[in-house]
PDB file of C-alpha atoms in Angstrom:
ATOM      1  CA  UNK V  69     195.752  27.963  74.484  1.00 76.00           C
ATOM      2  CA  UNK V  70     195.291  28.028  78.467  1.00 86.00           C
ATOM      3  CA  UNK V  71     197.998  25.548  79.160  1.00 84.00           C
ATOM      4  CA  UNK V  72     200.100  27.582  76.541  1.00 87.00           C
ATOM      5  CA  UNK V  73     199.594  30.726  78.548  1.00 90.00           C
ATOM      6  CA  UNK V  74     200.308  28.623  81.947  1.00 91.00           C
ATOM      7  CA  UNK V  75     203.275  27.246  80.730  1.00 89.00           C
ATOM      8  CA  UNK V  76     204.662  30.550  79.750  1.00 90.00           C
ATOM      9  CA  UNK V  77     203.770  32.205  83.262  1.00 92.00           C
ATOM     10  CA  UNK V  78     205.713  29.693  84.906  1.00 92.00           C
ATOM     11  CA  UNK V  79     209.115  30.924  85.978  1.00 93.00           C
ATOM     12  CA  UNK V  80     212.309  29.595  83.234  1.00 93.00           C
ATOM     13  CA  UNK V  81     213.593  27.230  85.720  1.00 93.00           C
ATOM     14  CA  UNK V  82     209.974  25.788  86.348  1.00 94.00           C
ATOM     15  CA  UNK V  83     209.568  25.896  82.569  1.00 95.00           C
ATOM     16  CA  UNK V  84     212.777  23.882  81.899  1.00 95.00           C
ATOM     17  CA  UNK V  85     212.175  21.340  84.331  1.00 95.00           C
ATOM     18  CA  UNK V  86     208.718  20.537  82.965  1.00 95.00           C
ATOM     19  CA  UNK V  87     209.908  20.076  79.892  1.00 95.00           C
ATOM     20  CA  UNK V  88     212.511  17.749  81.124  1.00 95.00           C
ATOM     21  CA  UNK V  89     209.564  15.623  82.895  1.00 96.00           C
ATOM     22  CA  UNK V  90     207.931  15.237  79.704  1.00 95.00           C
ATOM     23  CA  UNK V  91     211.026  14.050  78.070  1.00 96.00           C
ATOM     24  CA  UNK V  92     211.480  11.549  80.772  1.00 95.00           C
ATOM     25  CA  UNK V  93     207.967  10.168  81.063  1.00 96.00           C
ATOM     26  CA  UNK V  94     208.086   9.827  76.857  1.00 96.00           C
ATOM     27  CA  UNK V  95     211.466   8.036  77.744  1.00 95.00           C
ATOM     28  CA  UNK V  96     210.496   5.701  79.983  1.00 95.00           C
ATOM     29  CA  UNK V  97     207.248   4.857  77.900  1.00 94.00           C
ATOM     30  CA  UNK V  98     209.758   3.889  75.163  1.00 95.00           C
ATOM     31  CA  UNK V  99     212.408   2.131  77.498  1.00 95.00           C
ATOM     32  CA  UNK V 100     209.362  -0.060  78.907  1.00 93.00           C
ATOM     33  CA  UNK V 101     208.540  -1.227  75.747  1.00 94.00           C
ATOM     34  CA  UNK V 102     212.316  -1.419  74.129  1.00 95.00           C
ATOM     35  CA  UNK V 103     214.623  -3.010  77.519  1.00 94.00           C
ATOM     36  CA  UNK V 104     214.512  -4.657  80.389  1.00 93.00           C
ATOM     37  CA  UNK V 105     213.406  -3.449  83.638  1.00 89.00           C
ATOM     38  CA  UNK V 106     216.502  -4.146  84.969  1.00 91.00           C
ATOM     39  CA  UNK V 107     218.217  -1.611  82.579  1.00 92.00           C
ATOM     40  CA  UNK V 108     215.501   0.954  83.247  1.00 89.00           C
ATOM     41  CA  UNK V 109     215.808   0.496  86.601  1.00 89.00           C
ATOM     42  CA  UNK V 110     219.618   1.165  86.201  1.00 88.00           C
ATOM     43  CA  UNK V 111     218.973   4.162  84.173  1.00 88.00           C
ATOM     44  CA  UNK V 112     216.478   5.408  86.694  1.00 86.00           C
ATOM     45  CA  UNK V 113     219.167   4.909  89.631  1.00 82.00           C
ATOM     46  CA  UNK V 114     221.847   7.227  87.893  1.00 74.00           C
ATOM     47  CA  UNK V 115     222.492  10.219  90.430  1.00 75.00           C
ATOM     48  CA  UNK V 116     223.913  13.404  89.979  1.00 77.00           C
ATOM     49  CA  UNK V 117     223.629  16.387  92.245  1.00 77.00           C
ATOM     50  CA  UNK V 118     221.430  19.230  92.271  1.00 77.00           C
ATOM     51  CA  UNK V 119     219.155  21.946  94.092  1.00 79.00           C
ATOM     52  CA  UNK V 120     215.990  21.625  92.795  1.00 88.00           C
ATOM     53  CA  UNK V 121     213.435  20.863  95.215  1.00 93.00           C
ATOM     54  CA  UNK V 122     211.533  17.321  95.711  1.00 94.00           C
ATOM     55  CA  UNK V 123     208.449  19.486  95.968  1.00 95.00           C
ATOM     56  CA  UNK V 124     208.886  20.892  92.608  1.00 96.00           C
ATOM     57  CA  UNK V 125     210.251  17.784  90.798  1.00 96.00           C
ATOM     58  CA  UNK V 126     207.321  16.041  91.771  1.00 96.00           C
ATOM     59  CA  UNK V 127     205.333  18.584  90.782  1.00 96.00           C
ATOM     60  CA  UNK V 128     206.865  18.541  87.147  1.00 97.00           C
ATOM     61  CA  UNK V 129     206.142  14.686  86.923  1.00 97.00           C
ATOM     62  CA  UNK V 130     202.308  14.971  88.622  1.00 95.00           C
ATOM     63  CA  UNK V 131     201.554  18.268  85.740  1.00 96.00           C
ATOM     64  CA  UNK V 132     203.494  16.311  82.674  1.00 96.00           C
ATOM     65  CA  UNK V 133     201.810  12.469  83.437  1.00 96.00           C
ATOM     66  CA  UNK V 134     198.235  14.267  83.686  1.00 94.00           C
ATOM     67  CA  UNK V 135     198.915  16.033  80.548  1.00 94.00           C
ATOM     68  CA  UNK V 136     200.075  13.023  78.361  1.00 94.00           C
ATOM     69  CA  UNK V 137     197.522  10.402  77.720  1.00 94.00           C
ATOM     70  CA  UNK V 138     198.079   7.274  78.834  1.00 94.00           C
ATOM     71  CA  UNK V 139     200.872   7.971  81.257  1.00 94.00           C
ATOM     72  CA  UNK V 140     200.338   4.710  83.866  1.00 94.00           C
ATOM     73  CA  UNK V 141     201.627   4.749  87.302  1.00 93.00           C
ATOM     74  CA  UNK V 142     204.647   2.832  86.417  1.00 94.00           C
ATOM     75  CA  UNK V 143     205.878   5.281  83.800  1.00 95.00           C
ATOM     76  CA  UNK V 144     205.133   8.318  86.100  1.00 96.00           C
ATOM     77  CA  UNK V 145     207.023   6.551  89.218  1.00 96.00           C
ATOM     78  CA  UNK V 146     209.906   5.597  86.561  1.00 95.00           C
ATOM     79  CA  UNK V 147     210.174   9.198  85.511  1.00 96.00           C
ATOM     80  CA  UNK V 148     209.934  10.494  89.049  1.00 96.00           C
ATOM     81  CA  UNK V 149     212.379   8.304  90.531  1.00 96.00           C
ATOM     82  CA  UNK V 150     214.872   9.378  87.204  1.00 94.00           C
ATOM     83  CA  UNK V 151     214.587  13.394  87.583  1.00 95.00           C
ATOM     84  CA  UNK V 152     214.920  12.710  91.259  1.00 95.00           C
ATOM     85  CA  UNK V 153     218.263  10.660  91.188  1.00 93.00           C
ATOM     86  CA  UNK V 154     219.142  12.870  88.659  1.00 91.00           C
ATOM     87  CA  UNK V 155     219.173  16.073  91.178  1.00 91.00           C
ATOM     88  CA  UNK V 156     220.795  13.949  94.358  1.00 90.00           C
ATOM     89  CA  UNK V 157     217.518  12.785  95.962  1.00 92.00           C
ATOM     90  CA  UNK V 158     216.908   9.170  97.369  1.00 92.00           C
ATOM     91  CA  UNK V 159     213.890   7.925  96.657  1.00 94.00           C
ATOM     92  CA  UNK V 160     212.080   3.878  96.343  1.00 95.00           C
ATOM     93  CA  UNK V 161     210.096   3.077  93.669  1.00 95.00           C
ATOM     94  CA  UNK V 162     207.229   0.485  94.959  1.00 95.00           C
ATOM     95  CA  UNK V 163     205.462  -2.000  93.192  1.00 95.00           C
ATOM     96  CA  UNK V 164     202.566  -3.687  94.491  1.00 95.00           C
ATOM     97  CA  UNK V 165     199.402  -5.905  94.004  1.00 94.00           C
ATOM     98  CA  UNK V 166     195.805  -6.154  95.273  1.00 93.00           C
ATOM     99  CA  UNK V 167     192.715  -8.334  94.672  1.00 90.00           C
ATOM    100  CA  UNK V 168     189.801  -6.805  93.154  1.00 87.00           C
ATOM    101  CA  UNK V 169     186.439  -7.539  92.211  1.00 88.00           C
ATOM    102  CA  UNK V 170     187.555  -8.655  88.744  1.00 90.00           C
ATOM    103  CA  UNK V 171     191.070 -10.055  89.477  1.00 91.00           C
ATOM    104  CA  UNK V 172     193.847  -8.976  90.357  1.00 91.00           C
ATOM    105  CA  UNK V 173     195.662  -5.071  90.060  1.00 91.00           C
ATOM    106  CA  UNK V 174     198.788  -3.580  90.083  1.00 93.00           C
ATOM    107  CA  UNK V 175     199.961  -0.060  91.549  1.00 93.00           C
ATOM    108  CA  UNK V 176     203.253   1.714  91.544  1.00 95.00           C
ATOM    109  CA  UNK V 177     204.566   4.905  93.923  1.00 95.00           C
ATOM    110  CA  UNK V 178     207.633   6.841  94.762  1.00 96.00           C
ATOM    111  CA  UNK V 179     208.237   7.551  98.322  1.00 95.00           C
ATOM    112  CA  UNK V 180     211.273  10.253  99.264  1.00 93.00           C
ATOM    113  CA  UNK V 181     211.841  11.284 103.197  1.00 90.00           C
ATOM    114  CA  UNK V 182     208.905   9.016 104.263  1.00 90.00           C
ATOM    115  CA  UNK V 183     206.539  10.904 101.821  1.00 93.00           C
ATOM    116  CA  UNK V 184     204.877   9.553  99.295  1.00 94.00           C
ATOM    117  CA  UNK V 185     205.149  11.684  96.094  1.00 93.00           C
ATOM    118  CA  UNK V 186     203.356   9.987  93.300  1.00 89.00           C
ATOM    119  CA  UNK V 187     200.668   6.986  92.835  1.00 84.00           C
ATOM    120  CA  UNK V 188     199.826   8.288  95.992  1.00 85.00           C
ATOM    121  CA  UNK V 189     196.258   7.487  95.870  1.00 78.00           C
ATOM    122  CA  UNK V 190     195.131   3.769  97.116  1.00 77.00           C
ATOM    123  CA  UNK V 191     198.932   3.139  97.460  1.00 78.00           C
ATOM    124  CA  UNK V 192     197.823   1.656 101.378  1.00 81.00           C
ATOM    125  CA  UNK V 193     195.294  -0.904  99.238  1.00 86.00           C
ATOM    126  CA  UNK V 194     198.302  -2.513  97.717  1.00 90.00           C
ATOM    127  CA  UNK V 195     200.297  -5.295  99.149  1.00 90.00           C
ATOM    128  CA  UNK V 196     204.053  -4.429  98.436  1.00 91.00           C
ATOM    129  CA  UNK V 197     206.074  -6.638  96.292  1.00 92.00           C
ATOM    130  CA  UNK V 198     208.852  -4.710  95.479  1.00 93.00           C
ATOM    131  CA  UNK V 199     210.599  -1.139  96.354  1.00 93.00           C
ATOM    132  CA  UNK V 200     213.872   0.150  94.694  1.00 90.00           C
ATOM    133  CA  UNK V 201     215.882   2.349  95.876  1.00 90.00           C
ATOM    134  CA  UNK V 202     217.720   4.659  93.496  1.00 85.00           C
ATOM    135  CA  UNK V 203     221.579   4.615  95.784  1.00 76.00           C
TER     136      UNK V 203
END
């Protein structure tokens, strides 16, 4: 009932664009399992324009992957990287790797104006194998 009452406090335009990030993020769970990365990737890279802020957008995607178990990384970076594009931002989506105790693991993040937005945590422990942009 506390996340209700949150969510309804929030201003309409804050309201509408978390909503949106929890479409996306259920999207891109779907289109992981359904299609190719290649075709996500292409869906992720379609731009529009718009004045919504990075700040917020990320926010939406950070409050909407915490609240929807099982949200990985990957799925929060693919969503990020969508509702960004989709407003006019630039952003990379990075994949990478590093060696732990019990093998190997694997870590994605968004980066926009030299910031990293999501997966932001341990992203410097990862050895980069892959960024794409969404121009």
């Amino acid at each position: 009932m506390k996340r209700v009452a949150s969510f309804l406090a929030l201003p309409a335009r804050d309201r509408l664009l978390l909503l949106e990030a929890f479409a996306t993020l259920v999207a891109v769970r779907v289109g992981l399992r359904l299609f190719s990365i290649d075709r996500l990737r292409a869906w992720a890279r379609r731009s529009k324009s718009g004045t919504t802020s990075i700040e917020r957008i990320a926010w939406s995607v950070g409050v909407a992957s915490r609240a929807l178990p099982g949200t990985t990384c990957l799925g929060s970076a693919f969503a990020l990287q969508r509702l960004l594009s989709a407003r006019g931002h630039s952003s990379e989506l990075h994949i990478g790797v590093a060696r732990k105790a019990d093998g190997f693991a694997a870590h994605a993040w968004v980066t926009c104006d030299g910031r990293v937005l999501v997966g932001e945590e341990e992203h410097d422990a990862y050895t980069r194998l892959v960024a794409w942009t969404s121009d």
